[in-house]
Short mmCIF file of C-alpha atoms in Angstrom, two decimals:
data_model
loop_
_atom_site.label_atom_id
_atom_site.label_comp_id
_atom_site.label_asym_id
_atom_site.label_seq_id
_atom_site.Cartn_x
_atom_site.Cartn_y
_atom_site.Cartn_z
CA UNK A 1 14.48 0.51 34.32
CA UNK A 2 15.51 0.64 37.94
CA UNK A 3 13.94 3.49 39.90
CA UNK A 4 11.33 4.24 37.27
CA UNK A 5 7.74 3.89 38.40
CA UNK A 6 5.50 2.33 35.79
CA UNK A 7 2.05 3.51 34.76
CA UNK A 8 -0.61 1.00 33.95
CA UNK A 9 -3.74 1.55 31.89
CA UNK A 10 -6.47 -1.01 31.86
CA UNK A 11 -9.61 -0.41 29.85
CA UNK A 12 -12.39 -2.70 30.70
CA UNK A 13 -15.67 -1.48 29.33
CA UNK A 14 -19.21 -2.77 29.01
CA UNK A 15 -17.95 -4.27 25.81
CA UNK A 16 -18.43 -7.77 24.52
CA UNK A 17 -18.22 -9.42 21.15
CA UNK A 18 -21.57 -10.47 19.77
CA UNK A 19 -19.97 -13.46 18.10
CA UNK A 20 -19.41 -15.21 21.42
CA UNK A 21 -21.76 -17.92 20.23
CA UNK A 22 -18.50 -19.35 18.99
CA UNK A 23 -16.96 -21.47 21.66
CA UNK A 24 -16.32 -20.11 25.05
CA UNK A 25 -18.49 -17.39 26.51
CA UNK A 26 -21.83 -17.90 24.84
CA UNK A 27 -23.71 -18.16 28.11
CA UNK A 28 -22.56 -14.66 29.02
CA UNK A 29 -24.12 -12.84 26.09
CA UNK A 30 -26.50 -10.91 28.35
CA UNK A 31 -24.07 -10.63 31.21
CA UNK A 32 -21.50 -7.88 30.85
CA UNK A 33 -18.36 -9.32 29.32
CA UNK A 34 -15.73 -6.73 29.92
CA UNK A 35 -13.27 -6.05 27.23
CA UNK A 36 -10.27 -5.17 29.30
CA UNK A 37 -7.75 -3.12 27.34
CA UNK A 38 -4.66 -2.09 29.20
CA UNK A 39 -1.50 -0.11 28.67
CA UNK A 40 1.63 -0.26 30.73
CA UNK A 41 3.47 3.02 30.40
CA UNK A 42 7.11 3.54 31.28
CA UNK A 43 8.31 7.09 31.54
CA UNK A 44 11.60 7.49 29.73
CA UNK A 45 13.18 10.29 31.72
CA UNK A 46 11.27 10.82 34.94
CA UNK A 47 10.90 8.71 38.05
CA UNK A 48 7.17 9.33 38.05
CA UNK A 49 4.59 6.87 36.81
CA UNK A 50 0.91 6.15 36.80
CA UNK A 51 -1.58 3.38 37.01
CA UNK A 52 -4.52 3.77 34.65
CA UNK A 53 -7.55 1.60 34.43
CA UNK A 54 -10.83 1.85 32.57
CA UNK A 55 -13.81 -0.33 33.09
CA UNK A 56 -17.56 -1.10 32.97
CA UNK A 57 -20.57 -3.52 33.83
CA UNK A 58 -23.52 -4.04 36.86
CA UNK A 59 -25.22 -4.14 40.56
CA UNK A 60 -24.32 -3.42 44.31
CA UNK A 61 -24.75 -1.40 47.59
CA UNK A 62 -23.45 0.58 50.56
CA UNK A 63 -20.28 -0.34 52.48
CA UNK A 64 -19.77 -1.33 56.08
CA UNK A 65 -16.74 0.86 56.76
CA UNK A 66 -17.53 4.27 58.22
CA UNK A 67 -16.46 7.03 55.81
CA UNK A 68 -13.36 8.88 56.88
CA UNK A 69 -14.01 12.31 58.37
CA UNK A 70 -12.24 14.13 55.53
CA UNK A 71 -14.42 12.48 52.88
CA UNK A 72 -16.46 15.02 50.95
CA UNK A 73 -19.67 13.80 49.34
CA UNK A 74 -21.47 15.70 46.62
CA UNK A 75 -25.09 15.07 47.59
CA UNK A 76 -27.35 16.95 45.22
CA UNK A 77 -29.70 14.05 44.57
CA UNK A 78 -28.47 13.60 41.00
CA UNK A 79 -28.86 10.30 39.17
CA UNK A 80 -26.10 8.95 36.98
CA UNK A 81 -27.12 8.62 33.32
CA UNK A 82 -25.43 5.54 31.87
CA UNK A 83 -26.40 6.56 28.32
CA UNK A 84 -24.86 10.02 28.47
CA UNK A 85 -21.25 8.84 28.70
CA UNK A 86 -18.44 7.88 26.33
CA UNK A 87 -17.55 4.18 26.29
CA UNK A 88 -14.29 2.62 25.01
CA UNK A 89 -14.85 -0.10 22.42
CA UNK A 90 -11.52 -1.31 21.07
CA UNK A 91 -7.87 -0.42 20.67
CA UNK A 92 -7.28 0.89 17.15
CA UNK A 93 -4.19 -1.30 16.77
CA UNK A 94 -6.37 -4.42 17.09
CA UNK A 95 -8.90 -3.38 14.43
CA UNK A 96 -8.82 -4.54 10.81
CA UNK A 97 -9.88 -1.78 8.41
CA UNK A 98 -10.94 -4.32 5.80
CA UNK A 99 -13.85 -5.78 7.74
CA UNK A 100 -16.70 -4.66 10.04
CA UNK A 101 -16.42 -5.65 13.72
CA UNK A 102 -19.38 -6.72 15.87
CA UNK A 103 -19.48 -5.64 19.53
CA UNK A 104 -22.03 -5.37 22.31
CA UNK A 105 -21.74 -2.38 24.66
CA UNK A 106 -24.28 -1.49 27.35
CA UNK A 107 -26.45 -4.23 25.88
CA UNK A 108 -26.44 -2.50 22.49
CA UNK A 109 -25.39 -4.49 19.43
CA UNK A 110 -23.12 -2.26 17.36
CA UNK A 111 -20.84 -2.59 14.35
CA UNK A 112 -17.50 -0.81 14.14
CA UNK A 113 -16.10 -0.19 10.65
CA UNK A 114 -13.53 1.95 8.83
CA UNK A 115 -14.96 4.61 6.55
CA UNK A 116 -12.12 5.25 4.13
CA UNK A 117 -14.03 8.09 2.48
CA UNK A 118 -14.00 10.08 5.71
CA UNK A 119 -10.85 8.33 7.02
CA UNK A 120 -12.39 7.57 10.39
CA UNK A 121 -13.93 4.74 12.39
CA UNK A 122 -17.73 4.65 12.40
CA UNK A 123 -20.13 3.00 14.84
CA UNK A 124 -23.57 1.89 13.62
CA UNK A 125 -26.36 -0.10 15.16
CA UNK A 126 -25.74 -3.69 14.09
CA UNK A 127 -29.03 -4.08 12.20
CA UNK A 128 -29.88 -3.29 8.58
CA UNK A 129 -33.10 -1.19 8.44
CA UNK A 130 -34.40 -3.50 5.72
CA UNK A 131 -34.85 -6.82 7.54
CA UNK A 132 -32.60 -6.30 10.61
CA UNK A 133 -29.78 -8.52 9.35
CA UNK A 134 -26.48 -7.86 11.22
CA UNK A 135 -24.41 -5.35 9.31
CA UNK A 136 -21.33 -6.80 11.01
CA UNK A 137 -21.77 -9.89 8.82
CA UNK A 138 -21.47 -7.72 5.70
CA UNK A 139 -18.48 -6.17 4.00
CA UNK A 140 -17.01 -2.85 2.91
CA UNK A 141 -17.60 -2.52 -0.84
CA UNK A 142 -15.32 -1.06 -3.53
CA UNK A 143 -16.68 2.44 -2.92
CA UNK A 144 -15.95 2.26 0.81
CA UNK A 145 -19.58 1.79 1.85
CA UNK A 146 -20.85 -0.67 4.45
CA UNK A 147 -22.81 -3.32 2.58
CA UNK A 148 -25.39 -5.62 4.18
CA UNK A 149 -24.77 -9.29 3.46
CA UNK A 150 -28.48 -10.14 3.19
CA UNK A 151 -29.69 -8.06 0.24
CA UNK A 152 -26.75 -5.80 -0.59
CA UNK A 153 -28.06 -2.50 0.76
CA UNK A 154 -25.17 -0.02 1.04
CA UNK A 155 -24.62 2.77 3.58
CA UNK A 156 -22.17 5.65 3.75
CA UNK A 157 -20.49 6.95 6.89
CA UNK A 158 -23.48 9.12 7.76
CA UNK A 159 -25.81 6.12 7.74
CA UNK A 160 -27.54 7.19 4.52
CA UNK A 161 -28.60 4.34 2.27
CA UNK A 162 -26.84 4.90 -1.06
CA UNK A 163 -27.92 1.81 -2.97
CA UNK A 164 -30.75 -0.75 -2.91
CA UNK A 165 -30.09 -3.37 -5.62
CA UNK A 166 -33.72 -4.49 -5.69
CA UNK A 167 -35.10 -0.99 -6.31
CA UNK A 168 -35.94 -0.15 -9.92
CA UNK A 169 -33.84 2.73 -11.27
CA UNK A 170 -37.00 4.08 -12.90
CA UNK A 171 -39.05 3.94 -9.70
CA UNK A 172 -39.16 6.24 -6.67
CA UNK A 173 -35.78 6.78 -4.93
CA UNK A 174 -36.67 4.63 -1.91
CA UNK A 175 -33.06 4.58 -0.77
CA UNK A 176 -33.42 8.25 0.20
CA UNK A 177 -36.23 7.61 2.66
CA UNK A 178 -35.39 8.26 6.31
CA UNK A 179 -36.42 4.72 7.26
CA UNK A 180 -33.74 3.38 4.90
CA UNK A 181 -30.97 4.93 7.03
CA UNK A 182 -28.80 2.94 9.42
CA UNK A 183 -28.59 4.00 13.08
CA UNK A 184 -25.39 5.98 13.63
CA UNK A 185 -23.76 6.49 17.03
CA UNK A 186 -21.35 9.36 17.73
CA UNK A 187 -17.79 8.03 17.81
CA UNK A 188 -14.24 9.29 18.17
CA UNK A 189 -10.67 8.03 18.48
CA UNK A 190 -9.08 9.10 21.77
CA UNK A 191 -5.85 7.73 23.26
CA UNK A 192 -5.67 5.29 20.29
CA UNK A 193 -8.99 3.80 21.39
CA UNK A 194 -12.32 3.99 19.57
CA UNK A 195 -15.04 5.40 21.86
CA UNK A 196 -18.75 5.76 21.22
CA UNK A 197 -21.77 7.56 22.69
CA UNK A 198 -24.62 5.05 23.24
CA UNK A 199 -27.43 7.18 21.84
CA UNK A 200 -28.15 7.43 18.10
CA UNK A 201 -30.59 10.33 18.42
CA UNK A 202 -29.49 13.06 15.92
CA UNK A 203 -29.39 15.62 18.74
CA UNK A 204 -26.16 13.93 19.94
CA UNK A 205 -24.46 14.04 16.54
CA UNK A 206 -22.00 16.71 17.70
CA UNK A 207 -21.76 15.65 21.34
CA UNK A 208 -17.97 15.51 21.05
CA UNK A 209 -17.94 19.33 20.97
CA UNK A 210 -19.70 19.46 24.35
CA UNK A 211 -18.35 16.45 26.18
CA UNK A 212 -15.21 14.45 25.45
CA UNK A 213 -13.98 11.05 26.68
CA UNK A 214 -11.86 11.08 29.85
CA UNK A 215 -8.30 12.25 29.22
CA UNK A 216 -5.19 10.67 30.72
CA UNK A 217 -2.28 12.95 29.75
CA UNK A 218 0.43 10.29 29.99
CA UNK A 219 -1.21 8.21 27.24
CA UNK A 220 -0.37 10.94 24.73
CA UNK A 221 2.93 11.94 26.30
CA UNK A 222 5.89 10.95 24.06
CA UNK A 223 8.14 10.70 27.12
CA UNK A 224 6.29 7.52 28.08
CA UNK A 225 6.57 4.12 26.44
CA UNK A 226 3.15 2.51 26.08
CA UNK A 227 2.43 -1.21 25.76
CA UNK A 228 -1.19 -2.14 25.05
CA UNK A 229 -3.39 -5.23 25.09
CA UNK A 230 -6.94 -6.36 25.72
CA UNK A 231 -8.84 -9.30 27.15
CA UNK A 232 -12.52 -10.23 27.31
CA UNK A 233 -13.43 -11.23 30.85
CA UNK A 234 -16.87 -12.60 31.85
CA UNK A 235 -17.14 -10.56 35.05
CA UNK A 236 -19.88 -8.22 36.12
CA UNK A 237 -19.02 -4.52 35.99
CA UNK A 238 -18.79 -4.04 39.74
CA UNK A 239 -16.75 -7.20 40.34
CA UNK A 240 -14.16 -6.29 37.74
CA UNK A 241 -13.84 -2.66 38.78
CA UNK A 242 -13.47 -3.73 42.41
CA UNK A 243 -10.62 -6.01 41.41
CA UNK A 244 -8.84 -3.23 39.55
CA UNK A 245 -9.21 -0.87 42.52
CA UNK A 246 -7.80 -3.39 44.97
CA UNK A 247 -3.97 -3.33 45.13
CA UNK A 248 -3.92 -5.53 48.25
CA UNK A 249 -4.88 -8.66 46.30
CA UNK A 250 -1.89 -8.58 43.95
CA UNK A 251 0.66 -10.13 46.31
CA UNK A 252 -1.64 -13.10 46.88
CA UNK A 253 -3.72 -13.67 43.74
CA UNK A 254 -0.70 -13.07 41.48
CA UNK A 255 2.01 -14.55 43.69
CA UNK A 256 4.82 -15.92 41.56
CA UNK A 257 3.40 -14.24 38.46
CA UNK A 258 3.83 -10.53 39.13
CA UNK A 259 6.70 -9.30 41.28
CA UNK A 260 5.82 -6.59 43.77
CA UNK A 261 7.93 -4.31 45.93
CA UNK A 262 9.04 -6.14 49.10
CA UNK A 263 7.47 -4.69 52.27
CA UNK A 264 9.61 -3.26 55.06
CA UNK A 265 8.24 -5.88 57.48
CA UNK A 266 7.41 -9.24 55.95
CA UNK A 267 4.54 -10.84 57.86
CA UNK A 268 4.11 -13.83 55.54
CA UNK A 269 5.61 -15.51 52.49
CA UNK A 270 3.72 -13.35 50.01
CA UNK A 271 4.63 -10.08 51.68
CA UNK A 272 1.15 -8.76 52.38
CA UNK A 273 1.04 -5.66 54.55
CA UNK A 274 -1.36 -2.87 55.60
CA UNK A 275 -2.33 -0.68 52.65
CA UNK A 276 -3.44 2.81 53.58
CA UNK A 277 -6.15 3.83 51.10
CA UNK A 278 -8.70 6.58 51.55
CA UNK A 279 -11.44 8.25 49.51
CA UNK A 280 -11.34 12.05 49.78
CA UNK A 281 -14.13 13.28 47.56
CA UNK A 282 -17.07 11.42 46.04
CA UNK A 283 -19.57 12.82 43.54
CA UNK A 284 -21.71 11.83 40.57
CA UNK A 285 -18.66 11.82 38.28
CA UNK A 286 -16.67 9.45 40.50
CA UNK A 287 -14.24 9.94 43.36
CA UNK A 288 -10.73 10.98 44.29
CA UNK A 289 -8.61 8.81 46.59
CA UNK A 290 -5.15 8.53 48.15
CA UNK A 291 -3.00 5.40 48.06
CA UNK A 292 -0.54 6.31 50.80
CA UNK A 293 2.83 5.16 49.42
CA UNK A 294 1.23 4.35 46.08
CA UNK A 295 0.10 7.89 45.23
CA UNK A 296 -3.31 9.10 44.02
CA UNK A 297 -6.33 7.33 42.57
CA UNK A 298 -9.10 8.90 40.52
CA UNK A 299 -12.26 7.05 39.45
CA UNK A 300 -13.96 8.76 36.50
CA UNK A 301 -17.38 7.16 36.18
CA UNK A 302 -18.16 4.83 34.66
CA UNK A 303 -15.10 3.63 32.76
CA UNK A 304 -11.84 5.00 34.09
CA UNK A 305 -9.80 4.33 37.20
CA UNK A 306 -6.61 6.34 37.07
CA UNK A 307 -3.87 5.89 39.66
CA UNK A 308 -0.24 6.57 40.42
CA UNK A 309 1.38 3.32 41.49
CA UNK A 310 4.59 1.83 42.81
CA UNK A 311 6.94 0.02 40.45
CA UNK A 312 5.63 -3.37 39.42
CA UNK A 313 7.65 -5.69 37.23
CA UNK A 314 5.65 -8.20 35.23
CA UNK A 315 7.39 -11.48 34.45
CA UNK A 316 5.41 -11.76 31.25
CA UNK A 317 2.59 -14.01 32.41
CA UNK A 318 -0.93 -13.06 33.34
CA UNK A 319 -3.75 -14.88 35.07
CA UNK A 320 -7.49 -14.54 35.12
CA UNK A 321 -9.12 -15.94 38.22
CA UNK A 322 -12.45 -17.72 38.31
CA UNK A 323 -13.05 -16.18 41.75
CA UNK A 324 -14.79 -13.15 40.24
CA UNK A 325 -17.71 -15.08 38.78
CA UNK A 326 -18.14 -17.03 42.01
CA UNK A 327 -18.18 -13.79 44.04
CA UNK A 328 -20.74 -12.35 41.68
CA UNK A 329 -23.10 -15.28 42.28
CA UNK A 330 -22.69 -15.02 46.05
CA UNK A 331 -23.42 -11.29 46.08
CA UNK A 332 -26.44 -11.74 43.81
CA UNK A 333 -27.75 -14.43 46.16
CA UNK A 334 -27.86 -11.88 48.99
CA UNK A 335 -29.67 -9.26 46.87
CA UNK A 336 -28.46 -6.11 45.14
CA UNK A 337 -28.94 -3.93 48.22
CA UNK A 338 -27.04 -6.25 50.56
CA UNK A 339 -23.44 -6.08 49.43
CA UNK A 340 -22.44 -4.82 52.88
CA UNK A 341 -24.04 -7.91 54.44
CA UNK A 342 -22.29 -10.34 52.11
CA UNK A 343 -18.82 -8.79 52.45
CA UNK A 344 -16.80 -7.81 55.53
CA UNK A 345 -14.39 -4.98 54.67
CA UNK A 346 -12.82 -3.76 57.94
CA UNK A 347 -9.44 -2.48 56.71
CA UNK A 348 -8.33 0.66 54.90
CA UNK A 349 -7.07 -1.44 51.99
CA UNK A 350 -10.73 -1.80 50.95
CA UNK A 351 -11.37 1.96 50.86
CA UNK A 352 -11.56 2.23 47.08
CA UNK A 353 -13.88 -0.76 46.82
CA UNK A 354 -16.08 0.79 49.51
CA UNK A 355 -15.95 4.15 47.74
CA UNK A 356 -16.99 2.57 44.45
CA UNK A 357 -19.90 0.73 46.12
CA UNK A 358 -20.99 3.98 47.73
CA UNK A 359 -20.90 5.74 44.38
CA UNK A 360 -22.84 2.95 42.69
CA UNK A 361 -25.50 2.92 45.41
CA UNK A 362 -25.84 6.69 45.76
CA UNK A 363 -25.88 7.75 42.12
CA UNK A 364 -26.86 4.63 40.14
CA UNK A 365 -29.27 2.79 42.42
CA UNK A 366 -26.75 0.01 42.98
CA UNK A 367 -26.66 -1.26 39.40
CA UNK A 368 -26.14 -0.50 35.73
CA UNK A 369 -29.22 0.74 33.89
CA UNK A 370 -29.65 -1.95 31.22
CA UNK A 371 -33.02 -0.58 30.08
CA UNK A 372 -34.56 -4.01 30.12
CA UNK A 373 -31.82 -5.69 28.07
CA UNK A 374 -30.49 -7.70 31.01
CA UNK A 375 -32.78 -9.48 33.45
CA UNK A 376 -30.29 -9.69 36.31
CA UNK A 377 -30.17 -13.49 36.33
CA UNK A 378 -26.61 -14.78 36.16
CA UNK A 379 -25.64 -17.69 33.91
CA UNK A 380 -23.79 -20.66 35.43
CA UNK A 381 -20.08 -20.18 35.97
CA UNK A 382 -18.31 -21.81 33.01
CA UNK A 383 -15.56 -24.41 33.55
CA UNK A 384 -12.12 -23.00 34.27
CA UNK A 385 -10.92 -24.23 30.88
CA UNK A 386 -13.40 -21.87 29.22
CA UNK A 387 -13.24 -19.03 31.72
CA UNK A 388 -9.46 -18.74 31.69
CA UNK A 389 -8.70 -19.73 28.11
CA UNK A 390 -6.36 -17.15 26.61
CA UNK A 391 -7.10 -17.91 22.97
CA UNK A 392 -10.78 -16.91 22.96
CA UNK A 393 -10.46 -14.17 25.55
CA UNK A 394 -7.47 -12.43 24.00
CA UNK A 395 -5.59 -13.94 21.05
CA UNK A 396 -8.47 -13.87 18.55
CA UNK A 397 -9.06 -10.15 19.12
CA UNK A 398 -5.40 -9.09 19.30
CA UNK A 399 -3.83 -8.55 15.89
CA UNK A 400 -0.24 -9.01 17.04
CA UNK A 401 -0.95 -12.13 19.09
CA UNK A 402 -3.12 -13.73 16.41
CA UNK A 403 -0.42 -13.05 13.80
CA UNK A 404 2.25 -14.57 16.07
CA UNK A 405 -0.02 -17.54 16.80
CA UNK A 406 -0.47 -18.25 13.08
CA UNK A 407 3.26 -17.93 12.39
CA UNK A 408 4.21 -20.27 15.22
CA UNK A 409 1.65 -22.84 14.07
CA UNK A 410 3.00 -22.62 10.51
CA UNK A 411 6.55 -23.06 11.81
CA UNK A 412 5.47 -26.11 13.79
CA UNK A 413 4.09 -27.69 10.60
CA UNK A 414 7.29 -26.82 8.70
CA UNK A 415 9.41 -28.54 11.36
CA UNK A 416 7.23 -31.65 11.24
CA UNK A 417 7.45 -31.79 7.45
CA UNK A 418 11.21 -31.24 7.61
CA UNK A 419 11.51 -34.12 10.08
CA UNK A 420 9.64 -36.52 7.80
CA UNK A 421 11.48 -35.25 4.72
CA UNK A 422 14.85 -35.86 6.37
CA UNK A 423 13.93 -39.45 7.15
CA UNK A 424 12.66 -39.93 3.59
CA UNK A 425 15.83 -38.50 2.05
CA UNK A 426 18.02 -40.67 4.26
CA UNK A 427 16.06 -43.79 3.32
CA UNK A 428 16.08 -42.98 -0.41
CA UNK A 429 19.72 -41.95 -0.85
CA UNK A 430 21.30 -44.00 1.92
CA UNK A 431 23.89 -41.24 2.16
CA UNK A 432 24.65 -39.10 5.19
CA UNK A 433 22.13 -41.20 7.06
CA UNK A 434 23.35 -40.16 10.49
CA UNK A 435 23.22 -36.47 9.60
CA UNK A 436 19.73 -36.70 8.12
CA UNK A 437 18.46 -38.70 11.11
CA UNK A 438 19.96 -36.12 13.45
CA UNK A 439 18.25 -33.33 11.48
CA UNK A 440 14.97 -35.26 11.65
CA UNK A 441 15.27 -35.70 15.42
CA UNK A 442 16.10 -32.02 15.93
CA UNK A 443 13.17 -30.90 13.76
CA UNK A 444 10.81 -33.25 15.56
CA UNK A 445 12.04 -32.09 18.98
CA UNK A 446 11.74 -28.48 17.84
CA UNK A 447 8.14 -29.00 16.71
CA UNK A 448 7.26 -30.57 20.07
CA UNK A 449 8.87 -27.70 21.97
CA UNK A 450 7.07 -25.19 19.80
CA UNK A 451 3.74 -26.95 20.36
CA UNK A 452 4.29 -26.63 24.12
CA UNK A 453 5.29 -22.98 23.72
CA UNK A 454 2.11 -22.25 21.74
CA UNK A 455 -0.04 -24.02 24.35
CA UNK A 456 1.61 -22.24 27.26
CA UNK A 457 1.40 -18.75 25.79
CA UNK A 458 -1.77 -18.79 23.70
CA UNK A 459 -4.10 -21.31 25.33
CA UNK A 460 -5.48 -22.25 28.73
CA UNK A 461 -3.19 -23.74 31.33
CA UNK A 462 -4.16 -23.98 34.96
CA UNK A 463 -2.51 -22.25 37.88
CA UNK A 464 -2.88 -23.88 41.27
CA UNK A 465 -2.22 -21.30 43.99
CA UNK A 466 -1.71 -24.03 46.58
CA UNK A 467 1.30 -25.36 44.69
CA UNK A 468 3.06 -22.05 44.08
#
């Protein structure tokens, strides 16, 4: 698509799966694990395109670069309310309607499930009011109700308890008591993503009529082609959002993986060059910025960074760097209010990062309000094999990738069986021996190639920047 600029949507949120006591990211259960959902959007007919990104997660401070003279700052002394915002949870295409899904957003354990009676996705607190068993471990019964796995209590889409198996049918209707209800969070589907409002107080039941999730027009525009995906990344909120607002790192951190537009003057092998970024207006809802040749950037707090970008052609590979967790530790070591002392940001390419740190300091006190659910202590950085493993950070939560993974593994087994069967047939019949041996060798070689393909595309493999 020569000449067509491509939009990019990335949705990291303060979202993590509660079942990360599985293998890889268990130590990060109280540290924000960002579920990064992204969409690359190609416009079919126009030469215009956009870069979208959504995000979320924790602490920081004021920048060292002097604000540009044209920067407008809304300074009314307001404080950002982290619990009066819409948060993205999951792409609808990656959700299975047959089962409940456990997530953790803003430190809240929630369960996402499909209510077929109301034909919509529902978000409940992930605790049965009976004995606090996780509702995400339950099932959806034959009447379309969410059933707790512990004692079989059943709830409808409004959170009302409809059935308590242990209650006598001749006794008082205890299932109708208010304390028998599950906690229900407002939720909606927007841009093919399930969003929720992190407050179950009944006064917010109809919050969607007063405040809606951020809208990115291109995501619903049929003239664009949208490709989506997601990945769980154990980065703090501020570290991840900085990375997504920093176009200057791409030519270096992703060298040989993502092709970028060649600069007019090539100063080094990677093609790094001055990037003219500036923040024009900053307020409690985020900021507006310019990207010089890249276009316009808009940060909609706390979860959306929306930008027009230059054409970028992805070769099909992605990489997650362990640098983010190391940076997070170094910044935490200097203290939440000392980001400007830990980092030296003298160029205009850091303007968006500086703008974000200014916003975080001015309106949020330099950190996410966890309401006591997160102490601030960081867990040790996991080994690269865990941090960068694709299977647990992406494949298991992506329906298309997990389906492909299972099919490829099944095909690998079929090829191995075919190889052994060919040898067996040749030995038993002693006819067409050469042909059967050749078939066996081809099947064996095919299974080995497929095993390498599965490893390369679905599991961890290292990338040494020094050798590329």
